[in-house]
Coordinates of C-alpha atoms in Angstrom, one line a residue:
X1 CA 101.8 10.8 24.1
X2 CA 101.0 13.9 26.5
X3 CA 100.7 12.9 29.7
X4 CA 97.1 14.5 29.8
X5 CA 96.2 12.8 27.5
X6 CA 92.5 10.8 28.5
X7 CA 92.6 7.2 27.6
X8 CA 88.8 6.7 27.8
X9 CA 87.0 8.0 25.2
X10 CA 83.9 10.0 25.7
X11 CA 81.7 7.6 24.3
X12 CA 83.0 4.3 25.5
X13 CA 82.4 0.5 24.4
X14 CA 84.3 -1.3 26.7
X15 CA 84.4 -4.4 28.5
X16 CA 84.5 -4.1 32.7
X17 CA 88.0 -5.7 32.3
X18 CA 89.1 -3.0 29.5
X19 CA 87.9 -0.2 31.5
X20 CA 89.8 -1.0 34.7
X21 CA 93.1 -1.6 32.8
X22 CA 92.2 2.2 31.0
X23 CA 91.7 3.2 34.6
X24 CA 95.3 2.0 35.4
X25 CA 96.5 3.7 32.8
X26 CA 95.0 6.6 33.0
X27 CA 96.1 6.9 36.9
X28 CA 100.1 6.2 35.6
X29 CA 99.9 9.0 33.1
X30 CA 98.3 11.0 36.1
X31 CA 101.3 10.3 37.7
X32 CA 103.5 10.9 35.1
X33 CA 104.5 6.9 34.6
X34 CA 103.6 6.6 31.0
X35 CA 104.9 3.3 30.1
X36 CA 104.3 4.3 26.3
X37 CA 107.2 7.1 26.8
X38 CA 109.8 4.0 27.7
X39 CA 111.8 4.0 24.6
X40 CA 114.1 0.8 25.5
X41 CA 115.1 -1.6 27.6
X42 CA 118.8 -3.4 27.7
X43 CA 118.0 -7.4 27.4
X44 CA 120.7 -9.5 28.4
X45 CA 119.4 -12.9 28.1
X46 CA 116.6 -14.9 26.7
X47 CA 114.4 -17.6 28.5
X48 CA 115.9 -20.4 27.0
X49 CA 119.3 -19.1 28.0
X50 CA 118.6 -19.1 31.3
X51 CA 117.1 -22.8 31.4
X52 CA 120.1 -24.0 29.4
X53 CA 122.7 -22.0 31.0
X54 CA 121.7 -22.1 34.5
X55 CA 124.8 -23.5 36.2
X56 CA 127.0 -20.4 34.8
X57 CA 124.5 -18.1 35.4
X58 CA 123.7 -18.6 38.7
X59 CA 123.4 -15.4 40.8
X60 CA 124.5 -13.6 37.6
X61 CA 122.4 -10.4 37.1
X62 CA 120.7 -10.9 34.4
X63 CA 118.0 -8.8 32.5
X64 CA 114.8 -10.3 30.8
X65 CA 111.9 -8.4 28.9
X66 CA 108.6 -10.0 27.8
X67 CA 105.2 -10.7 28.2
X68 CA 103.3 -11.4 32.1
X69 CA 101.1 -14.7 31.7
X70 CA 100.6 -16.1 35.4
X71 CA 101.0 -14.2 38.7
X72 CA 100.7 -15.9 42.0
X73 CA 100.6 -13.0 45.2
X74 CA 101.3 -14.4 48.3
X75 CA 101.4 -11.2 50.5
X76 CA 104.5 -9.7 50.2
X77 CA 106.3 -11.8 48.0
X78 CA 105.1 -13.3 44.6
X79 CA 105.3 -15.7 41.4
X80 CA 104.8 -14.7 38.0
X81 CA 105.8 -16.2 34.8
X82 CA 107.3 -14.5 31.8
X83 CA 106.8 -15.5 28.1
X84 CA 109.2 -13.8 26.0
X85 CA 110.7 -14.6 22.3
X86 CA 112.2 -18.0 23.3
X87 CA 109.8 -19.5 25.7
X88 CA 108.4 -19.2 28.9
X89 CA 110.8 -18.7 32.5
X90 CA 109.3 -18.1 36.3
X91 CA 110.0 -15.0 38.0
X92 CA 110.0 -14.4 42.0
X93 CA 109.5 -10.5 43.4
X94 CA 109.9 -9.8 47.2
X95 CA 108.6 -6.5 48.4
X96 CA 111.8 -6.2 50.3
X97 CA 113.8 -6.2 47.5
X98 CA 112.2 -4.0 45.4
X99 CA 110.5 -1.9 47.7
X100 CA 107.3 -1.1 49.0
X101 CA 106.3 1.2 46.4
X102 CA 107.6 -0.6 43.4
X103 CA 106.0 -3.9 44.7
X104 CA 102.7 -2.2 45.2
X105 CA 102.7 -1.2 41.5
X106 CA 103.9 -4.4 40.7
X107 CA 100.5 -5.9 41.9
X108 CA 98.4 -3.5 40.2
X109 CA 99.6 -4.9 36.7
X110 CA 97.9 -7.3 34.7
X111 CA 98.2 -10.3 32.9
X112 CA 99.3 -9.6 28.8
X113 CA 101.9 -6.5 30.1
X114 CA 104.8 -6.2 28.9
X115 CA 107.8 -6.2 31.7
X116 CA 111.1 -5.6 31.8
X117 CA 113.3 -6.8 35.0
X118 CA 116.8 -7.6 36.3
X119 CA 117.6 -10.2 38.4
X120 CA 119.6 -13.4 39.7
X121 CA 118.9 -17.0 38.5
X122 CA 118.3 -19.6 41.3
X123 CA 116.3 -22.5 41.8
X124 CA 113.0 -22.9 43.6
X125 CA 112.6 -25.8 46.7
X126 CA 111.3 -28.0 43.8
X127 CA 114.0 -27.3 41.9
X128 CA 112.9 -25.2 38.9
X129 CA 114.8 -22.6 37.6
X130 CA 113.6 -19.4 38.3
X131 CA 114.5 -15.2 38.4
X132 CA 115.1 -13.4 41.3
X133 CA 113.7 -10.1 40.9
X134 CA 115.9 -7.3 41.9
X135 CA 113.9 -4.4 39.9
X136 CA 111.2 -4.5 37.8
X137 CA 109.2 -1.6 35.1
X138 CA 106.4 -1.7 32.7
X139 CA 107.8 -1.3 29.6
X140 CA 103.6 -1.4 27.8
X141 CA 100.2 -2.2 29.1
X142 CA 97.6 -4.9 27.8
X143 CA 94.6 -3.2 27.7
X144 CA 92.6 -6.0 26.7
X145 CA 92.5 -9.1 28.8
X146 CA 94.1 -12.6 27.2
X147 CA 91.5 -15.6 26.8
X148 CA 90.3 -16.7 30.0
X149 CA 92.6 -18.6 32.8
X150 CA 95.5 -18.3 29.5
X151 CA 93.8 -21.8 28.1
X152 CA 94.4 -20.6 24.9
X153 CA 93.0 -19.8 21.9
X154 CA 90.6 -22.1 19.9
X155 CA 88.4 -20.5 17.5
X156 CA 90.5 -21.0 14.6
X157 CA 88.2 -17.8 12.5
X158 CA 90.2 -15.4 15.8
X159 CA 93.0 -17.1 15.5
X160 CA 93.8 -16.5 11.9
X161 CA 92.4 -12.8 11.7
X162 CA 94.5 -12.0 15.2
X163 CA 97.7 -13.9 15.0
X164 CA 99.3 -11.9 16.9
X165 CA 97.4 -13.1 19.8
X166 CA 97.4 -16.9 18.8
X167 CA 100.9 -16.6 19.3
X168 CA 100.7 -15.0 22.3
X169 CA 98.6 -17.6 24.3
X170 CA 99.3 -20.9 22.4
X171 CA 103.1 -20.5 21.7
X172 CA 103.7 -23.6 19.6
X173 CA 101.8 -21.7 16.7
X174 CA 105.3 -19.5 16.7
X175 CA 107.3 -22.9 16.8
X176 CA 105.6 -23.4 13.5
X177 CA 106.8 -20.4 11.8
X178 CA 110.2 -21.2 13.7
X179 CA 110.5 -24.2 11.3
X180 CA 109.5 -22.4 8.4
X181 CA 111.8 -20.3 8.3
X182 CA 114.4 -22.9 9.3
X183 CA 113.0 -24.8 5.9
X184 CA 113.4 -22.0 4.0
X185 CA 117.1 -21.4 5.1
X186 CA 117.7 -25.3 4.7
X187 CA 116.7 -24.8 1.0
X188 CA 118.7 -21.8 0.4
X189 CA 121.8 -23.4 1.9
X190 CA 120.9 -26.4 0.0
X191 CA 120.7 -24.6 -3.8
X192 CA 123.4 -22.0 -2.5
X193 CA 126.1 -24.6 -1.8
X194 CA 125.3 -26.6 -5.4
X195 CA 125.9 -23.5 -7.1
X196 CA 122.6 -21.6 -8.0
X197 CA 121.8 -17.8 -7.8
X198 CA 118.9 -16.5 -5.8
X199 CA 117.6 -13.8 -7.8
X200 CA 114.0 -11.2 -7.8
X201 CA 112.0 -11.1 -10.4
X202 CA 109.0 -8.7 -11.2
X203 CA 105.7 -9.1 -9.2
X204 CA 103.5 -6.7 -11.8
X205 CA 103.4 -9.0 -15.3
X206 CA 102.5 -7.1 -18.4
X207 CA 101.4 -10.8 -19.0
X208 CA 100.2 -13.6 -17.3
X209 CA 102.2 -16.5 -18.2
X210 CA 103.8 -19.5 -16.5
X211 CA 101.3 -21.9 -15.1
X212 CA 97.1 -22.6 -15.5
X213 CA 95.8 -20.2 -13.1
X214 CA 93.1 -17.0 -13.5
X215 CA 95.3 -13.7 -12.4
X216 CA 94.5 -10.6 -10.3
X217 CA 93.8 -7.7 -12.2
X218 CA 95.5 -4.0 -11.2
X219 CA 96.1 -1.3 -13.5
X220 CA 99.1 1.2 -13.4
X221 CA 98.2 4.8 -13.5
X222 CA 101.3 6.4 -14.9
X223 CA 101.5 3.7 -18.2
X224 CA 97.3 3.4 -18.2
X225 CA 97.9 0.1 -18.8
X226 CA 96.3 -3.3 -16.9
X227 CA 98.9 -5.5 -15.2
X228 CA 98.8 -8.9 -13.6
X229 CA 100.2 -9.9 -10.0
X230 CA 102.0 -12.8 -10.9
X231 CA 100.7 -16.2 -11.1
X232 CA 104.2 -17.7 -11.5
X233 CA 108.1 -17.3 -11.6
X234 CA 108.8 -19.1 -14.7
X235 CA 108.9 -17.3 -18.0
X236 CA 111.8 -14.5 -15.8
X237 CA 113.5 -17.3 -14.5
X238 CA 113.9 -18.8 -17.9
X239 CA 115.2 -15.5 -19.7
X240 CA 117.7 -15.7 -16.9
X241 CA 118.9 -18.7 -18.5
X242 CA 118.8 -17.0 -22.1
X243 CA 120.7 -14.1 -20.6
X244 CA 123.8 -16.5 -19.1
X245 CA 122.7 -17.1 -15.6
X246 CA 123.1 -21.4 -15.4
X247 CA 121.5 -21.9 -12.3
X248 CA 119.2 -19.7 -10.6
X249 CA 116.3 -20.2 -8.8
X250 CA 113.5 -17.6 -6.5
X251 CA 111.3 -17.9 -3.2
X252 CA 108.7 -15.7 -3.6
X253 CA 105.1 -14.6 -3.5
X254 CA 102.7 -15.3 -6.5
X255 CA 99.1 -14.7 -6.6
X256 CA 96.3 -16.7 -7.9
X257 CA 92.9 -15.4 -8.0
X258 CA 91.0 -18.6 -7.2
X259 CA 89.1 -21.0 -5.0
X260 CA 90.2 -21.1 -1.0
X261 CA 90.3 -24.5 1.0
X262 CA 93.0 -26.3 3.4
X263 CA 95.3 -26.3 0.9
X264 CA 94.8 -23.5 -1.5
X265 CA 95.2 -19.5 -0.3
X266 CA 94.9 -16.6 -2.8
X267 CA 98.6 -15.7 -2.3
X268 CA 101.3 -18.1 -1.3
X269 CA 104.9 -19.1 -1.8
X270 CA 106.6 -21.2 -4.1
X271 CA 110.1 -21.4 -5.0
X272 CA 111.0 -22.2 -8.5
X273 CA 114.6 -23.0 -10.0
X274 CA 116.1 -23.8 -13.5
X275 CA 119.5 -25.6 -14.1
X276 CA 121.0 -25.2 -17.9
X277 CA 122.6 -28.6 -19.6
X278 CA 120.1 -31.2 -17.6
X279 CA 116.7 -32.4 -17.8
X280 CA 113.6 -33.3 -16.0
X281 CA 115.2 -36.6 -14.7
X282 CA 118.2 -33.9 -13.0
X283 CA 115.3 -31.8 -11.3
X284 CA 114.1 -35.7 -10.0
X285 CA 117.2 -36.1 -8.5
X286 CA 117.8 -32.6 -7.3
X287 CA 114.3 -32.4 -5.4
X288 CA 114.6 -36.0 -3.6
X289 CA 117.9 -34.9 -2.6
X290 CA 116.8 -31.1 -1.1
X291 CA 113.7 -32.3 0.3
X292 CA 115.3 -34.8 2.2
X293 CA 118.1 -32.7 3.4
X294 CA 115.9 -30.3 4.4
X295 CA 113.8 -32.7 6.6
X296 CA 116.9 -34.2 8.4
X297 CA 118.3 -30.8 9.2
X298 CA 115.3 -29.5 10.2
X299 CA 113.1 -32.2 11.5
X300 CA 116.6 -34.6 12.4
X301 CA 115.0 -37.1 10.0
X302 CA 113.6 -37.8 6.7
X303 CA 110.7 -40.0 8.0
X304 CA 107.7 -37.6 9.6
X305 CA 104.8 -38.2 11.0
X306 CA 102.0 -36.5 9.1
X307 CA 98.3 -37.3 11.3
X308 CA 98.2 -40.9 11.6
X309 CA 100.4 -41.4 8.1
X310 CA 104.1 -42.1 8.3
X311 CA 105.7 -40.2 5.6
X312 CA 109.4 -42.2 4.4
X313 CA 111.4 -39.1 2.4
X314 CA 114.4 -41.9 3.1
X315 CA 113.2 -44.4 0.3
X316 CA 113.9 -43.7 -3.5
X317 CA 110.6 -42.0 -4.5
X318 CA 108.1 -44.1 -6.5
X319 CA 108.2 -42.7 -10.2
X320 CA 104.4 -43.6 -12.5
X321 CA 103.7 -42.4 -15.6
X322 CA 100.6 -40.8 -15.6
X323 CA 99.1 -43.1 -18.5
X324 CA 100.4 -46.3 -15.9
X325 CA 98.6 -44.6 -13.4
X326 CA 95.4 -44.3 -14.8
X327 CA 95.5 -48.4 -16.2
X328 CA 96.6 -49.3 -12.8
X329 CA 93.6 -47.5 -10.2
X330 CA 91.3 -46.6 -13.0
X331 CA 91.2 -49.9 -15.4
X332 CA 91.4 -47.8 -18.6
X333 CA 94.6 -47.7 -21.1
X334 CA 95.3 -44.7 -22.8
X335 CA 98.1 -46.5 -24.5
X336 CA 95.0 -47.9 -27.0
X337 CA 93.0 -45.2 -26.9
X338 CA 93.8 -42.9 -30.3
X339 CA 91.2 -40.5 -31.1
X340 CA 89.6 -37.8 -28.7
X341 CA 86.2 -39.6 -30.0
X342 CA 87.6 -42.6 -28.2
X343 CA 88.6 -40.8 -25.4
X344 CA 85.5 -38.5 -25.1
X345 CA 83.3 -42.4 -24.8
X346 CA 85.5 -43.8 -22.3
X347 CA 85.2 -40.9 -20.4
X348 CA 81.1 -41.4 -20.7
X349 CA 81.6 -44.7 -20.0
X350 CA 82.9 -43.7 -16.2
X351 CA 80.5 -40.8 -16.2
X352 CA 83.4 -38.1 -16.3
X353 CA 82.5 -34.7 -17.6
X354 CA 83.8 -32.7 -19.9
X355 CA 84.0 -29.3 -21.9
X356 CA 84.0 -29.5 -25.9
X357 CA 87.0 -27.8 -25.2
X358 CA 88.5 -30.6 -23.8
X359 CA 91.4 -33.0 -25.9
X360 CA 92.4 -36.1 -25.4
X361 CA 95.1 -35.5 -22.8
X362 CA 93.0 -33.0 -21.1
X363 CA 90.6 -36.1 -20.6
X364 CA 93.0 -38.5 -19.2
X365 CA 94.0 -35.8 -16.5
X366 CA 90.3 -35.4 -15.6
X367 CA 90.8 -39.5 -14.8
X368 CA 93.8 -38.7 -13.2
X369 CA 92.6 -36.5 -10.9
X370 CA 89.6 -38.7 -10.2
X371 CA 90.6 -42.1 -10.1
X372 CA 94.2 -41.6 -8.8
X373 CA 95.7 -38.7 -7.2
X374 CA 94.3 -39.7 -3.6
X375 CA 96.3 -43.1 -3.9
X376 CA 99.8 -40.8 -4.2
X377 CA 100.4 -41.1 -0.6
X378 CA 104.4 -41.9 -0.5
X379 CA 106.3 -39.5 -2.5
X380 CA 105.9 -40.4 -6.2
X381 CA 106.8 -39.3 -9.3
X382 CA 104.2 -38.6 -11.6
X383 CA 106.0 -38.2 -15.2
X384 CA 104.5 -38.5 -18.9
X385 CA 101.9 -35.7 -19.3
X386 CA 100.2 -35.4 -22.2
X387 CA 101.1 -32.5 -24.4
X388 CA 97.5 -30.5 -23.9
X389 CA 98.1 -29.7 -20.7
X390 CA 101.8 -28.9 -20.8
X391 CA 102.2 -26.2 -22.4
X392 CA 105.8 -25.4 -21.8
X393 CA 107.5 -28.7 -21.2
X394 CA 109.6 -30.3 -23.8
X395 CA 107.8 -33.5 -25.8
X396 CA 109.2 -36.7 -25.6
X397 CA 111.0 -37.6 -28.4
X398 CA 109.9 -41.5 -28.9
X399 CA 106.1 -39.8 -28.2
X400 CA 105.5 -36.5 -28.9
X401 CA 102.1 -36.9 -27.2
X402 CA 103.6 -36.8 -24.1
X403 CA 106.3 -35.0 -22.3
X404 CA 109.2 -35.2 -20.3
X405 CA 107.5 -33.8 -17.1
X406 CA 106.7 -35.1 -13.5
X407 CA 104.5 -33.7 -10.5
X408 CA 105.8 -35.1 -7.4
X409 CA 102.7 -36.2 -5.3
X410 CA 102.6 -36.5 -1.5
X411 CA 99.6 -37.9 0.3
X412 CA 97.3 -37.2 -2.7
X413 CA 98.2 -34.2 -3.3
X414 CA 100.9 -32.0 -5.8
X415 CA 104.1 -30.7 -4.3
X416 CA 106.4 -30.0 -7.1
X417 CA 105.5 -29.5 -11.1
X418 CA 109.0 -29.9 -13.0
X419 CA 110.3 -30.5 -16.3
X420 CA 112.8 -30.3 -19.6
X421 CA 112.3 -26.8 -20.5
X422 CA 110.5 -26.1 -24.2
X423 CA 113.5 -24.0 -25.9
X424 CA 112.0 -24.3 -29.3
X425 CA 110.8 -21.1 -30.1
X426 CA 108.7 -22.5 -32.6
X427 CA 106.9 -24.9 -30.9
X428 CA 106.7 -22.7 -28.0
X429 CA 104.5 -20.2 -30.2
X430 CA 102.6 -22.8 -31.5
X431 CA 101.5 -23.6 -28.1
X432 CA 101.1 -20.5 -26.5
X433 CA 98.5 -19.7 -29.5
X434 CA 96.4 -22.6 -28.7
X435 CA 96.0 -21.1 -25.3
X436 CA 95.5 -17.9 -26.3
X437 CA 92.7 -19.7 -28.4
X438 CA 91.5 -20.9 -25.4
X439 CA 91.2 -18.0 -23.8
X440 CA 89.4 -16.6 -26.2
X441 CA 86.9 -19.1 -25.9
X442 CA 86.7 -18.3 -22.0
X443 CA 89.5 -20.4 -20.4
X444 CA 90.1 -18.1 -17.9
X445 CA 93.4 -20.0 -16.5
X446 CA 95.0 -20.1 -20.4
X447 CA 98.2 -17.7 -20.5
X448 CA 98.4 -15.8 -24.1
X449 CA 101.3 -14.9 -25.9
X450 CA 104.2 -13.1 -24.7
X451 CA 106.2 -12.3 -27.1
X452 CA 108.9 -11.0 -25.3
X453 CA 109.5 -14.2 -23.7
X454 CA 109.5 -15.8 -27.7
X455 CA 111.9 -13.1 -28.5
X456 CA 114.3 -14.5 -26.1
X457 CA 113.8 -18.3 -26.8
X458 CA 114.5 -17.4 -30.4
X459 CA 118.1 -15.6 -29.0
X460 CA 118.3 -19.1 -28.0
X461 CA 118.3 -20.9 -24.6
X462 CA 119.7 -24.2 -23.7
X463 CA 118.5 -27.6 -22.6
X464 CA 117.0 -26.5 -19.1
X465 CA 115.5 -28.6 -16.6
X466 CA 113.4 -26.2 -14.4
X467 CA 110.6 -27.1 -11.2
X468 CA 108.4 -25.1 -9.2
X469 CA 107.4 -26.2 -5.8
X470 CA 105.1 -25.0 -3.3
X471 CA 106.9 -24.1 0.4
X472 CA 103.4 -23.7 1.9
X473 CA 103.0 -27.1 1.4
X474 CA 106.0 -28.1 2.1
X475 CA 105.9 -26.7 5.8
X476 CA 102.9 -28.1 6.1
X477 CA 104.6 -31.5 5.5
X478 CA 107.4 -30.9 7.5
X479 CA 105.4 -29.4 10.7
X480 CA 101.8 -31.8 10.8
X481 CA 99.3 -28.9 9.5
X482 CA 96.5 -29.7 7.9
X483 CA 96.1 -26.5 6.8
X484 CA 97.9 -24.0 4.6
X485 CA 96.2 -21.2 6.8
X486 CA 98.4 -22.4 9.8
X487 CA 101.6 -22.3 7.9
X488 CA 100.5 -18.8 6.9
X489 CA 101.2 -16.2 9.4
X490 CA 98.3 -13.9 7.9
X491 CA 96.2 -15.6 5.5
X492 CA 93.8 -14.3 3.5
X493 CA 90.5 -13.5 5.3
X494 CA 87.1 -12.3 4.0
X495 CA 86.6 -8.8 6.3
X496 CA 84.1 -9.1 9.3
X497 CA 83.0 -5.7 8.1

């Protein structure tokens, strides 16, 4: 930047406040202090160093860089506080010690600049830990002024579209995505030490496949061909497997072009894995085990407070089949129900609709979801799905109906999908047909047919037990959010213009 360069625009639209921190802008490039030319600034210690260090620090130079959020000028000495990437630490500048000149710049700045000053710990007459300023620069001006009196920031519309601010005036916001990555390390750590390979798999699908959800669209230039951002991780993962990998497992975006509410976002995060020679009883085990492993180490215990519900990861999980489930909250029995005629009455009977489309397992979901889902508060174990709506988990071989799946449930809602892997080629074709009739018929969430995902199932891949889980909702869990937007460091948002 030039330093005659004009900061003001000729036609501006600025607050009062904006236009006097241009002004003070403009009057340091006069001078030839652009803070914007600053290129670095050595840091030798964090807030949180200081606090927790103070005893070996003391009258230690040390050098800080952050963020001004409070000043306090009383004549020719003054308090401010610093907010930098740890936390928040109290600063104290004497014109004496930095000089006249310095300390008269020093009270031109305002709150939101960015600072960058050496000085010696010591502790204030009440006894907190503060910095004793021996020089001080501006390292880059706020030109817009932080919420009034640094209350923070409530509208929630602001403070999803500018997160960068909402972490900037209410700091626990970044202690949230502290712990998410901490969750996301705990997992990898987890899966790492019991011997499974993180991998990347493609984004762009020539096919989507993998799960019950209606795709994005985009279309490659160069090929002229349409291409799907992914709606899941599976149907890689599980070539993976063909190809010789036995444990391997992804964290990674997928995309589903859907509704948006507190718990649903267009893109989010899941992390799926698959384990050769085990079943959908080993993925049980194996996500009790990491979820609660992953609570203690980062929360320091498996019980968490969730609102005004007391979440127990400690306890074995609950396991329900989901025809149990639906006898026990909704009074009906599927066990005696054989014919989608039956089905179809009962489900007039309790004034459920349907689609013509619909089968009999289809129809016992639709009482799932109405009649027991919200009752799922503990972790459970939802197992036994009927075939319809499973189109690529193993059926059980004492019911081929049903299949050897489970969705772990936590306060009403899905967490984790899992189960014995389909490896029957022929089955697996059978199935993936009936969706693709589906689609046809203007199921917009049935996968078709990839065949090159049949082409390696008939190479041949062994009994697999594989799970999909959704971190977003894990953090969510793990930190007391109600909503998947404040787990999200950008969620999706509809543009203002």
């Amino acid at each position: 930047m030039s330093e005659n360069i004009q900061v003001t625009p000729n036609t501006p639209d600025f607050s009062e406040q904006e236009q006097i921190r241009r002004d003070k802008l403009q009057t340091l490039m006069d001078n030839g202090q652009n803070p914007y030319l600053i290129t670095k600034y050595d840091v030798t210690h964090e807030s949180n160093q200081i606090l927790a260090n103070y005893e070996t620090l003391e009258d230690q130079t040390v050098a800080l860089a952050g963020r001004m959020i409070g000043r306090h000028i009383m004549g020719k000495a003054s308090f401010g506080r610093l907010l930098d990437g740890k936390g928040k630490i109290q600063f104290y500048v004497r014109r004496d010690d930095i000089g006249e000149e310095a300390y008269a710049a020093f009270k031109k700045l305002d709150l939101g600049d960015l600072i960058g000053f050496t000085g010696k710990p010591f502790k204030t007459k009440t006894g907190e830990i503060s910095i004793h300023v021996e020089s001080l620069t501006l390292l880059s001006k706020c030109l817009k002024p932080l919420p009034e009196k640094f209350h923070g920031l409530t509208d929630t519309d602001l403070r999803y579209r500018q997160r960068y601010l909402d972490m900037v005036v209410n700091p626990e916001v970044r202690d949230t995505f502290v712990k998410r990555s901490q969750i996301i390390s705990a997992m990898r750590e987890f899966l790492d030490a019991r011997g499974f390979l993180e991998v990347e798999t493609p984004v762009l699908h020539t096919q989507a496949g993998g799960a019950s959800a209606r795709p994005f669209i985009t279309h490659h230039n160069t090929l002229d061909i349409d291409m799907y951002l992914r709606i899941a991780l599976e149907l890689h993962l599980k070539r993976l497997i063909v190809g010789g990998f036995p444990r391997v497992y992804e964290i990674g975006r997928v995309f589903r072009n859907e509704g948006m509410d507190p718990k649903h976002n267009p893109e989010f995060t899941m992390i799926e894995l698959y384990q050769a020679y085990t079943d959908y009883n080993g993925m049980m085990d194996l996500i009790e085990d990491m979820i609660r492993t992953v609570a203690r180490k980062v929360n320091g215990t498996a019980i968490i407070q969730y609102g005004d519900v007391t979440i127990d990861f400690e306890k074995p999980f609950e396991r329900i089949s989901m025809v149990e489930a639906v006898k026990k909250y909704a009074g009906v029995d599927f066990e005696q129900i054989e014919t989608l005629e039956e089905a179809r009455k009962v489900a007039d009977e309790h004034h459920l609709h349907y689609e013509k489309r619909h089968k009999k397992g289809d129809i016992l979901n639709l009482f799932f979801d109405e009649y027991v889902e919200e009752h799922l508060v503990q972790p459970t174990f939802l197992t036994g799905h009927p075939v319809d709506i499973s189109p690529l988990a193993k059926r059980m071989p004492q019911n081929p109906d049903y299949t050897e799946r489970f969705e772990l449930f936590v306060l009403g809602r899905e967490l984790a999908n899992a189960f014995s892997e389909l490896n029957d080629p022929i089955d697996q074709r059978a199935r993936f047909e009936a969706q693709a009739a589906l689609r046809a018929q203007g199921d917009d969430e049935a996968c078709g047919v990839d065949e090159d995902f049949l082409n390696a199932l008939e190479i041949g891949m062994p009994p697999t037990g594989g799970l999909g889980m959704g971190v977003d909702r894990l953090v969510m869990l793990l930190t007391n959010n109600a909503s998947i937007r404040d787990v999200l460091l950008f969620p999706t948002m509809k543009p203002t213009k």
